[in-house]
CSV table of C-alpha atoms in Angstrom, one decimal:
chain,number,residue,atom,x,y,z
A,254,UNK,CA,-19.2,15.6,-23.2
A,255,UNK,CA,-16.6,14.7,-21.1
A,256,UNK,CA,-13.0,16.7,-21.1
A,257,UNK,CA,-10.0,15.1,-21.2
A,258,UNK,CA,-8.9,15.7,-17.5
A,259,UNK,CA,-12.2,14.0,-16.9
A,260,UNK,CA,-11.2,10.9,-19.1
A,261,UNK,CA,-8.1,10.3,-17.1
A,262,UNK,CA,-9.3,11.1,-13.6
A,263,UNK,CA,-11.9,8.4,-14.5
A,264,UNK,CA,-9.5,6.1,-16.2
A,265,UNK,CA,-6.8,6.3,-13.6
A,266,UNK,CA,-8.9,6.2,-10.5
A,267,UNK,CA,-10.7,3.0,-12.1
A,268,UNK,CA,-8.1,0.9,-12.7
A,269,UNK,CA,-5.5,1.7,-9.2
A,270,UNK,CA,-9.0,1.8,-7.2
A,271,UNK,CA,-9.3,-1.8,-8.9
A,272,UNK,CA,-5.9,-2.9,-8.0
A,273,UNK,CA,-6.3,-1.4,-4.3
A,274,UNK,CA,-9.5,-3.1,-4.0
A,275,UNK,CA,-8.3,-6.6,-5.4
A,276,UNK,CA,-5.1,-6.8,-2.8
A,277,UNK,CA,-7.3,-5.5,0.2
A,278,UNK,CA,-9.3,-8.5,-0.5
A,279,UNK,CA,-6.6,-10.9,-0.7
A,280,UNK,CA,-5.0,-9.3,3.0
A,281,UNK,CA,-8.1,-10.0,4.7
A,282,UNK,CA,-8.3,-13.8,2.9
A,283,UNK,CA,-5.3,-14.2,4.1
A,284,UNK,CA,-5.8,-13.3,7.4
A,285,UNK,CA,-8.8,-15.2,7.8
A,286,UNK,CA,-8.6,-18.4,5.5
A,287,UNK,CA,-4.9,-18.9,5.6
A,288,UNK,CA,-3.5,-18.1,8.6
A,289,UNK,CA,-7.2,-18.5,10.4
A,290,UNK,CA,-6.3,-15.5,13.0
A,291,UNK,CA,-8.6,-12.3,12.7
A,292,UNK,CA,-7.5,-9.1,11.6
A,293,UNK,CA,-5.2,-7.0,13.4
A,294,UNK,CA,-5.7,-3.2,13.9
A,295,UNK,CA,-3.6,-2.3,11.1
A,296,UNK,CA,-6.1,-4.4,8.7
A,297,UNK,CA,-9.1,-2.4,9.7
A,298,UNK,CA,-7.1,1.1,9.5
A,299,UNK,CA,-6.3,0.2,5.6
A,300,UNK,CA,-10.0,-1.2,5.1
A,301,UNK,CA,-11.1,2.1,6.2
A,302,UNK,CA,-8.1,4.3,3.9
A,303,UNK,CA,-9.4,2.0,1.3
A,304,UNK,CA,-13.3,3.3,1.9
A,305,UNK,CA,-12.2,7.1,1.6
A,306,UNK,CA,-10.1,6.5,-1.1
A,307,UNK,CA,-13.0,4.9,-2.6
A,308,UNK,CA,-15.4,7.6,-2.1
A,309,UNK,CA,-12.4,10.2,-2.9
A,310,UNK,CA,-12.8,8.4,-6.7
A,311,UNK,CA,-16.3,8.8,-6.8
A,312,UNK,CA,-16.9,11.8,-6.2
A,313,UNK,CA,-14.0,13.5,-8.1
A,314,UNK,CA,-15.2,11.4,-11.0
A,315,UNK,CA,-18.7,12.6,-10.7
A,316,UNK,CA,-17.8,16.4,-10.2
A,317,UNK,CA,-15.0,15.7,-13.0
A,318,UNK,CA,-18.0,14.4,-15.9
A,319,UNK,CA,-21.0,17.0,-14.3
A,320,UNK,CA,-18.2,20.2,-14.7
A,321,UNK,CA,-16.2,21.7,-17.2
A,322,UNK,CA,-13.2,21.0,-14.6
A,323,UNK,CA,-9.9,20.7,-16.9
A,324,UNK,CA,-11.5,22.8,-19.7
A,325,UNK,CA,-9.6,26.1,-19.7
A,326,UNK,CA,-12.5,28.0,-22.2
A,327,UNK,CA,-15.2,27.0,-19.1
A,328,UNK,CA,-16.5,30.0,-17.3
A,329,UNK,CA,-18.1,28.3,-14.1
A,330,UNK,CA,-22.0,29.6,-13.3
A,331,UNK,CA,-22.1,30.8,-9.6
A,332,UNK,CA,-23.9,27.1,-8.7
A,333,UNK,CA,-21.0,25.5,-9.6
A,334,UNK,CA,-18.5,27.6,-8.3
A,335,UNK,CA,-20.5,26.6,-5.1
A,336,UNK,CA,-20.8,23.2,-5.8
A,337,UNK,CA,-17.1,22.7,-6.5
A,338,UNK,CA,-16.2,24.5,-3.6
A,339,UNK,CA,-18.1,22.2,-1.2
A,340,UNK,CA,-16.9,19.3,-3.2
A,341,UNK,CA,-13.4,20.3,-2.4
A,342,UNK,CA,-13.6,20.9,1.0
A,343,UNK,CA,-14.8,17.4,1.2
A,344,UNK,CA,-12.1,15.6,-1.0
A,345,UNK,CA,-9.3,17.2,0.8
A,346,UNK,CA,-10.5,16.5,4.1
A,347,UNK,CA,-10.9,13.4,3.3
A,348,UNK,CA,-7.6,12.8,1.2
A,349,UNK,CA,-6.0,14.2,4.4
A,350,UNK,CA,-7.8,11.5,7.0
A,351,UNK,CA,-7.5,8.9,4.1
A,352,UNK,CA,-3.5,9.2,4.4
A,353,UNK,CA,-3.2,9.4,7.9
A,354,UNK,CA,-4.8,5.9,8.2
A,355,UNK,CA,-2.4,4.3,5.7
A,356,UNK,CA,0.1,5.7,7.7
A,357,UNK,CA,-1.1,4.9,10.9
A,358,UNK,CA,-1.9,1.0,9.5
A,359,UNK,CA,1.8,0.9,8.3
A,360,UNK,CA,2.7,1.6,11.9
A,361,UNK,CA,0.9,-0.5,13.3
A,362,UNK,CA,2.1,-3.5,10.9
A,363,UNK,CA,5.4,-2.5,12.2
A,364,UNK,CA,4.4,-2.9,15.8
A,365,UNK,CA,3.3,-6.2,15.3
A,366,UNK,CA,6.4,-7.8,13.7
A,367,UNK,CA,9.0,-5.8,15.3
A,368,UNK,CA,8.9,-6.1,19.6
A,369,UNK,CA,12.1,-4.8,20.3
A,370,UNK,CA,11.0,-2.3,23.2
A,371,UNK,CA,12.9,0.7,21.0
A,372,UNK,CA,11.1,-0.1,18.2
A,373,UNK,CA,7.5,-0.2,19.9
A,374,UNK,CA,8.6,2.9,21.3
A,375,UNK,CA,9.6,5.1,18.1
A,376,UNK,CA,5.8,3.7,16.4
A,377,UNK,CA,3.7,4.9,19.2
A,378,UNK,CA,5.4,8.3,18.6
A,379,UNK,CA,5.0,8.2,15.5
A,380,UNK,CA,1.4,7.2,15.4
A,381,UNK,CA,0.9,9.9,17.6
A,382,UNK,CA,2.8,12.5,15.4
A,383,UNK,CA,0.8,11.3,12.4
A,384,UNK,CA,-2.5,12.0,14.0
A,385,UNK,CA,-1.8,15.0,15.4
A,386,UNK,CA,-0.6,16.3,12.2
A,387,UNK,CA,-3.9,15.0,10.0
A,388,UNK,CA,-5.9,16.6,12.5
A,389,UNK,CA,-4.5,20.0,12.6
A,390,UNK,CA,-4.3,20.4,8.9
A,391,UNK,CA,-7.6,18.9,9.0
A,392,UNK,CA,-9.0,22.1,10.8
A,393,UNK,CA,-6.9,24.3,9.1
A,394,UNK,CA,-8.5,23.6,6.0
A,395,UNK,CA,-12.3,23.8,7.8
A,396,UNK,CA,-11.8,27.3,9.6
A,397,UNK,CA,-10.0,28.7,6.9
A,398,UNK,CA,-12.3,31.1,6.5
A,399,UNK,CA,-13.4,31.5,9.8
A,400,UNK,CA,-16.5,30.1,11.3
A,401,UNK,CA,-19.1,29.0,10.3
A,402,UNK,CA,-18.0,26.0,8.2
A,403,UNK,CA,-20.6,26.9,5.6
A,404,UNK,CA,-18.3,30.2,4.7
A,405,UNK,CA,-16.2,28.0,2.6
A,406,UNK,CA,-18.0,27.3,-0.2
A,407,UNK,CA,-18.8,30.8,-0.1
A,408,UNK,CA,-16.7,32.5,-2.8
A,409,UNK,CA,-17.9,36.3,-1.7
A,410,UNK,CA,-15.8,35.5,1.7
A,411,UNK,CA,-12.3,35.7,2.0
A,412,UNK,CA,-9.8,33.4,3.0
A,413,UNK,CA,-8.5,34.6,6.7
A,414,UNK,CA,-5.4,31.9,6.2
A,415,UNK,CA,-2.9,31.3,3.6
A,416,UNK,CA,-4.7,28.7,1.4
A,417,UNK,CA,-1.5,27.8,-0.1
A,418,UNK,CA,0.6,27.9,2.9
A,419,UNK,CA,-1.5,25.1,4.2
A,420,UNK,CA,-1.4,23.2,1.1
A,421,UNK,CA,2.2,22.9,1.0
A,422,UNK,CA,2.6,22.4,4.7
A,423,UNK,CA,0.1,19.5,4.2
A,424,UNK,CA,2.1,18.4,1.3
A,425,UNK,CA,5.5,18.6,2.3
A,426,UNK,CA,4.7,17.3,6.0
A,427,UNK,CA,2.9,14.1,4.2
A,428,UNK,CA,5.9,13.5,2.4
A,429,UNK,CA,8.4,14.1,5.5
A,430,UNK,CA,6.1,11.6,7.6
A,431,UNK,CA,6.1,9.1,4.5
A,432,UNK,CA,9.9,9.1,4.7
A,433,UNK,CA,10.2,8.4,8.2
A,434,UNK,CA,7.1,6.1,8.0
A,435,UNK,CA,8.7,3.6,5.5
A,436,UNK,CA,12.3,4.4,6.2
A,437,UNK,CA,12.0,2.7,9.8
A,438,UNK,CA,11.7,-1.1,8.7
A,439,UNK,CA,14.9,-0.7,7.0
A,440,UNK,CA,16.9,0.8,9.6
A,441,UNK,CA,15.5,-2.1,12.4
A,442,UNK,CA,16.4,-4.9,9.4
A,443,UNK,CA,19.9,-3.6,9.4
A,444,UNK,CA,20.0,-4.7,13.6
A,445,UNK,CA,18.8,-7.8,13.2
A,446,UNK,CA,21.4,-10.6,13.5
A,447,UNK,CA,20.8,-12.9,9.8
A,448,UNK,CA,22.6,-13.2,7.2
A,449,UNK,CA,23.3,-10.6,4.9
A,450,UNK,CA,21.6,-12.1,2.2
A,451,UNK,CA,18.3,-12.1,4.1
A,452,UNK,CA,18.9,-8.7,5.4
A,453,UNK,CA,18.9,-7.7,1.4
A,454,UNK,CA,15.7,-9.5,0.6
A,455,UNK,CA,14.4,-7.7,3.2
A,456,UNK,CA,15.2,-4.7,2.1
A,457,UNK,CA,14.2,-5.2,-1.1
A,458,UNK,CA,10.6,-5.8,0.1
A,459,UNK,CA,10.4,-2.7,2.1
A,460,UNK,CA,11.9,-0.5,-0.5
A,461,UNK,CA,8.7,-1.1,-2.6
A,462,UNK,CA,7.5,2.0,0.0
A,463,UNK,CA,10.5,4.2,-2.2
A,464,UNK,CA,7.4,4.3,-5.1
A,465,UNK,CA,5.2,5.6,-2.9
A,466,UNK,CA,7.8,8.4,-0.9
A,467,UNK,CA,8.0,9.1,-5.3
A,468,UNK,CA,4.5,10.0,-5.4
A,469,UNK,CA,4.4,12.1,-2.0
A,470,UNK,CA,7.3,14.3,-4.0
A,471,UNK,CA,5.1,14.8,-7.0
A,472,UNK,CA,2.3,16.0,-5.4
A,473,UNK,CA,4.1,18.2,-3.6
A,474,UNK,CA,5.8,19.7,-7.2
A,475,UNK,CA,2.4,19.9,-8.5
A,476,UNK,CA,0.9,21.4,-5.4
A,477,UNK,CA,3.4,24.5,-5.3
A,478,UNK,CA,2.5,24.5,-9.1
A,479,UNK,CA,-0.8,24.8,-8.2
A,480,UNK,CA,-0.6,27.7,-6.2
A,481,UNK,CA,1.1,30.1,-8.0
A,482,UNK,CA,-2.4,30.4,-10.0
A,483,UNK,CA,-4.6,33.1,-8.7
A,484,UNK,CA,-7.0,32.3,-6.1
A,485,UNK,CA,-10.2,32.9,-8.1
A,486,UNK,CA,-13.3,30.7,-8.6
A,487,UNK,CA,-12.3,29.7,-12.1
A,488,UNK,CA,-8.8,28.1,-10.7
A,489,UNK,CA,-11.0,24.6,-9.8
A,490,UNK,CA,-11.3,24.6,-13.6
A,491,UNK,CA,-7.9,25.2,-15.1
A,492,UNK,CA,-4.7,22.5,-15.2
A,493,UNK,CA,-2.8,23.3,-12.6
A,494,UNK,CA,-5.6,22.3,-10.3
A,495,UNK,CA,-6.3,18.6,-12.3
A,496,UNK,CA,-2.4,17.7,-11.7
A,497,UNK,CA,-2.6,18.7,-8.1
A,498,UNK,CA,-6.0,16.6,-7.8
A,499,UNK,CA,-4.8,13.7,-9.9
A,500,UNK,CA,-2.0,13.0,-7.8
A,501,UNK,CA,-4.6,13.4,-4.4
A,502,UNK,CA,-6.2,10.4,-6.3
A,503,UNK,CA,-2.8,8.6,-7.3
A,504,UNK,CA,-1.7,8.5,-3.7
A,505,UNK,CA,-4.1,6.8,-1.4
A,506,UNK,CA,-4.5,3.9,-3.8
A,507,UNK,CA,-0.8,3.5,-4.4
A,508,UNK,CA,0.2,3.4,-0.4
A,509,UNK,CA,-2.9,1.0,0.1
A,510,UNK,CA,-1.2,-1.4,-2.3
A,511,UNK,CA,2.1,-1.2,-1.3
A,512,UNK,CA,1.5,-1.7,2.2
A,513,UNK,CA,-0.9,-4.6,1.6
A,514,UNK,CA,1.9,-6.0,-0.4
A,515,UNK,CA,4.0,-6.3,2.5
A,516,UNK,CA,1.2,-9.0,4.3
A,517,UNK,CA,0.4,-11.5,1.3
A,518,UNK,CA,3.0,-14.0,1.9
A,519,UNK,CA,0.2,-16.9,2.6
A,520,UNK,CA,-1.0,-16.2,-0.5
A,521,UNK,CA,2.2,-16.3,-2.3
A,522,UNK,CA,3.1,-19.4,-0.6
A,523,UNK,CA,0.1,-21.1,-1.0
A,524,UNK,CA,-1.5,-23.5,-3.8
A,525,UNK,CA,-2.6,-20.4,-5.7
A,526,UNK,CA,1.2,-18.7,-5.0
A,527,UNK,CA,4.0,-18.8,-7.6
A,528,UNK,CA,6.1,-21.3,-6.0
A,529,UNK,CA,3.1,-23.7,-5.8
A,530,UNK,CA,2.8,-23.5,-9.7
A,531,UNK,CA,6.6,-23.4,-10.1
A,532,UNK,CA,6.4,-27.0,-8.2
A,533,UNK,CA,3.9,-28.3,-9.8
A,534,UNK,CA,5.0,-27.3,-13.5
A,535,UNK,CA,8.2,-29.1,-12.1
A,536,UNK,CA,6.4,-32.0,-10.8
A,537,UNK,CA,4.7,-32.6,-14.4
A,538,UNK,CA,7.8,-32.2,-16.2
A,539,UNK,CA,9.9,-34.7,-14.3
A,540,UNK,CA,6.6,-36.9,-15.1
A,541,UNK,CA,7.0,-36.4,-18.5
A,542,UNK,CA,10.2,-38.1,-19.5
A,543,UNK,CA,9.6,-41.2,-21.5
A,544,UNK,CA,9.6,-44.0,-19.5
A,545,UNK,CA,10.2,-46.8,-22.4
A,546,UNK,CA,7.6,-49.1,-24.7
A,547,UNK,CA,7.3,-52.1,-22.2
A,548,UNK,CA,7.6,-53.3,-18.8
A,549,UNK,CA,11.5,-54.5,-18.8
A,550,UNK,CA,12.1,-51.3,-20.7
A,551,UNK,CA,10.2,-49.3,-18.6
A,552,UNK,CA,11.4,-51.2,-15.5
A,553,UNK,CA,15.4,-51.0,-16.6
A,554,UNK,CA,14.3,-47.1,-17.2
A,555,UNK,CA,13.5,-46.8,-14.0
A,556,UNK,CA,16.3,-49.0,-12.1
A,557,UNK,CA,18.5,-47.4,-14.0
A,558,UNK,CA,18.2,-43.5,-13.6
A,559,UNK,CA,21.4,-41.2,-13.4
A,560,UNK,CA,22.8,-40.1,-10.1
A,561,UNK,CA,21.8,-36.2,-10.6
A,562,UNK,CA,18.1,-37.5,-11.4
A,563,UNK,CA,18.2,-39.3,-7.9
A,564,UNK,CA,19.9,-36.6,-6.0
A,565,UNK,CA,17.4,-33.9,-7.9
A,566,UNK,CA,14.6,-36.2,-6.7
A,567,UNK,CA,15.7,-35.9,-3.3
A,568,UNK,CA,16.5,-32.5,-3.0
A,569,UNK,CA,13.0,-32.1,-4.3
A,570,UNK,CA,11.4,-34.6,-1.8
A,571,UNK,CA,13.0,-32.3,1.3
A,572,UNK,CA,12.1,-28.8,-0.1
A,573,UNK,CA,8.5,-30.7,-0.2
A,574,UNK,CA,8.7,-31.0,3.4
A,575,UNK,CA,10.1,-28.2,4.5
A,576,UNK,CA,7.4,-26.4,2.7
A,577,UNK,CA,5.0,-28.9,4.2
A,578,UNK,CA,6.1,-28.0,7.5
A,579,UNK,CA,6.3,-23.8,7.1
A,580,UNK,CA,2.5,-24.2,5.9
A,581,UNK,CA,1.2,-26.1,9.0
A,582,UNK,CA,3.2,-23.6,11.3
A,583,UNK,CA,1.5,-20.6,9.5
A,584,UNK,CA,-2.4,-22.0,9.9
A,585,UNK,CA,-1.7,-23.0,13.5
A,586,UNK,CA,-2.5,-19.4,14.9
A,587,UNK,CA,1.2,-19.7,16.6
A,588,UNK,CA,3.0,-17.3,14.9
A,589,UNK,CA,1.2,-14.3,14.5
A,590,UNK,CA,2.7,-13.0,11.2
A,591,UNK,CA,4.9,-14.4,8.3
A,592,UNK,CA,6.0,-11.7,6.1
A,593,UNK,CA,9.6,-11.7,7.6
A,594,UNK,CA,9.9,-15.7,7.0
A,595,UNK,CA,13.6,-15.0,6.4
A,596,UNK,CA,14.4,-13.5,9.8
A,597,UNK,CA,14.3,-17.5,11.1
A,598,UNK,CA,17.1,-19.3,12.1
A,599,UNK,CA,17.2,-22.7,9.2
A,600,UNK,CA,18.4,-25.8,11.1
A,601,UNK,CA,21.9,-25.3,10.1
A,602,UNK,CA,22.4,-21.2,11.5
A,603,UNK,CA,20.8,-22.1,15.1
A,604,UNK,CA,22.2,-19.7,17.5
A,605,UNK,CA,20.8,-16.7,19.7
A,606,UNK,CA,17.3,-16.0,18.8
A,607,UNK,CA,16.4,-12.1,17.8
A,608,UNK,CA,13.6,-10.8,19.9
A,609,UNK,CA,11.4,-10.0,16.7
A,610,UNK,CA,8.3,-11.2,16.0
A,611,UNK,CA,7.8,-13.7,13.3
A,612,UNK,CA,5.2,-12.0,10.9
């Protein structure tokens, strides 16, 4: 019988593991069938978060439906005091590397479209920051108890370090690091020389990282919640534990989708995109209007079609190909990213050209 923390640990991991799957998909299709280039290092980094975070969902699922975890009556058997022990040690190893690749993949995003030499500079640091950081807490977590490994799903042996210290540190690190992570695309829009307008749509798609810095602070809550319980076998089976473990699974598949997000303008653009089908709902409404019961009606109709019609048709005819245009620069390979379509100069706003990278 499953509990109810196990019903929505299996529910929620299910449907944002969906999600996360479904727009990793459509980055790599639109690396590789509509721009036609191959996919970057940043790609790879979130196909590989994507993996973990996968195999994070499993296996919290499977320990979730095998255990009495959420159930505060359950009194745990020493096996599976063991056994959730070891698959602890695993998810939050895991949960750690899976977040330092989303991060890292960010980065590397960034590197690509912005070239300024300041900018390539503050990502490599930060790259190297992020990894450092994942690894550390990483061993932290493993030597714990001391050595060997195997010591940690010991319950007999005590901890030698602050279990809770290094969950918070963890925590409140991740979220410093997804601050300055998502904050930095912002700051190098508000440089660039466009129009303020542009600069605001920018913004605007950047900020859909904000939901994700949202996430980082509610673990964090949950994880300081978390350790206030006593450090006893049975803790893996009471609440606070399932909030701090629900949000471990919130996160990587949240960050995976935002940040893929940021890289599926093809696709939007394209014949499957929005404005295709806003376009072609257009096109077969214009087609619609009645065009008269005969040839001299429908003749006269035609010859005889208001100014705004005409001026509407033409307006339309342009926007056809300028879009026409934008597509065939995209597939060319030239222009190695698109996302930031609005830093371009249009015809009318030609002046000095920003160093950026077109994404």
């Amino acid at each position: 019988m499953l509990t109810q923390a196990a019903k929505v640990c299996i529910a929620v991991t299910v449907i944002l593991g969906s999600i996360a799957i479904a727009i990793t998909v459509l980055r790599f299709w639109c690396r590789l069938r509509i721009q036609k280039i191959k996919p970057g290092a940043d790609d790879w980094c979130a196909l590989v978060a994507l993996i973990l975070s996968t195999g994070i969902a499993i296996l919290t699922n499977y320990v979730a439906a095998t255990t009495g975890v959420g159930e505060a009556s359950f009194h745990p058997t020493l096996d599976q005091v063991i056994f959730a022990l070891k698959a602890n040690l695993g998810l939050e190893n895991a949960q750690i590397a899976c977040m330092g690749l989303i991060k890292i993949s960010l980065l590397l995003y960034y590197k690509r479209i912005f070239v300024l030499e300041v900018y390539q500079i503050i990502t490599n640091v930060l790259i190297g920051v992020v990894a450092a950081f994942e690894f550390t807490i990483i061993m932290l977590c493993l030597l714990s108890k001391g050595t060997p490994v195997s010591t940690q799903w010991d319950p007999f042996v005590p901890f030698k370090l602050s279990i809770s210290a290094i969950l918070i540190s963890f925590c409140a690190g991740n979220t410093a690091l997804d601050v300055f992570t998502l904050l930095l695309p912002i700051v190098a829009v508000r440089n660039l020389q466009i129009s303020t307008s542009r600069k605001l749509v920018l913004w605007v798609i950047f900020s859909l990282g904000s939901f994700c810095i949202v996430a980082s602070i509610v673990r964090l809550y949950y994880a300081v919640e978390y350790t206030k319980v006593p450090a006893t076998g049975d803790s893996f089976f009471q609440a606070p534990f399932i909030y701090n473990i629900l949000w471990a699974l919130i996160e990587p598949p949240v960050f995976i989708v935002a940040g893929s997000l940021l890289t599926l303008g093809p696709f939007f653009r394209g014949k499957y995109g929005p404005a295709s089908v806003f376009r072609s709902l257009r096109s077969r409404l214009l087609s619609s209007f009645p065009r008269g019961s005969s040839k001299g009606s429908s003749a006269k109709s035609t010859g005889s079609l208001p100014s705004f019609v005409k001026r509407s048709s033409d307006s339309g005819n342009k926007a056809w190909a300028s879009t026409a245009a934008n597509s065939t620069t995209d597939e060319s390979g030239e222009i190695p990213s698109w996302e930031l379509r609005a830093l371009e100069d249009s015809a009318g706003e030609r002046g000095p050209k920003n160093t950026q990278a077109m994404v």
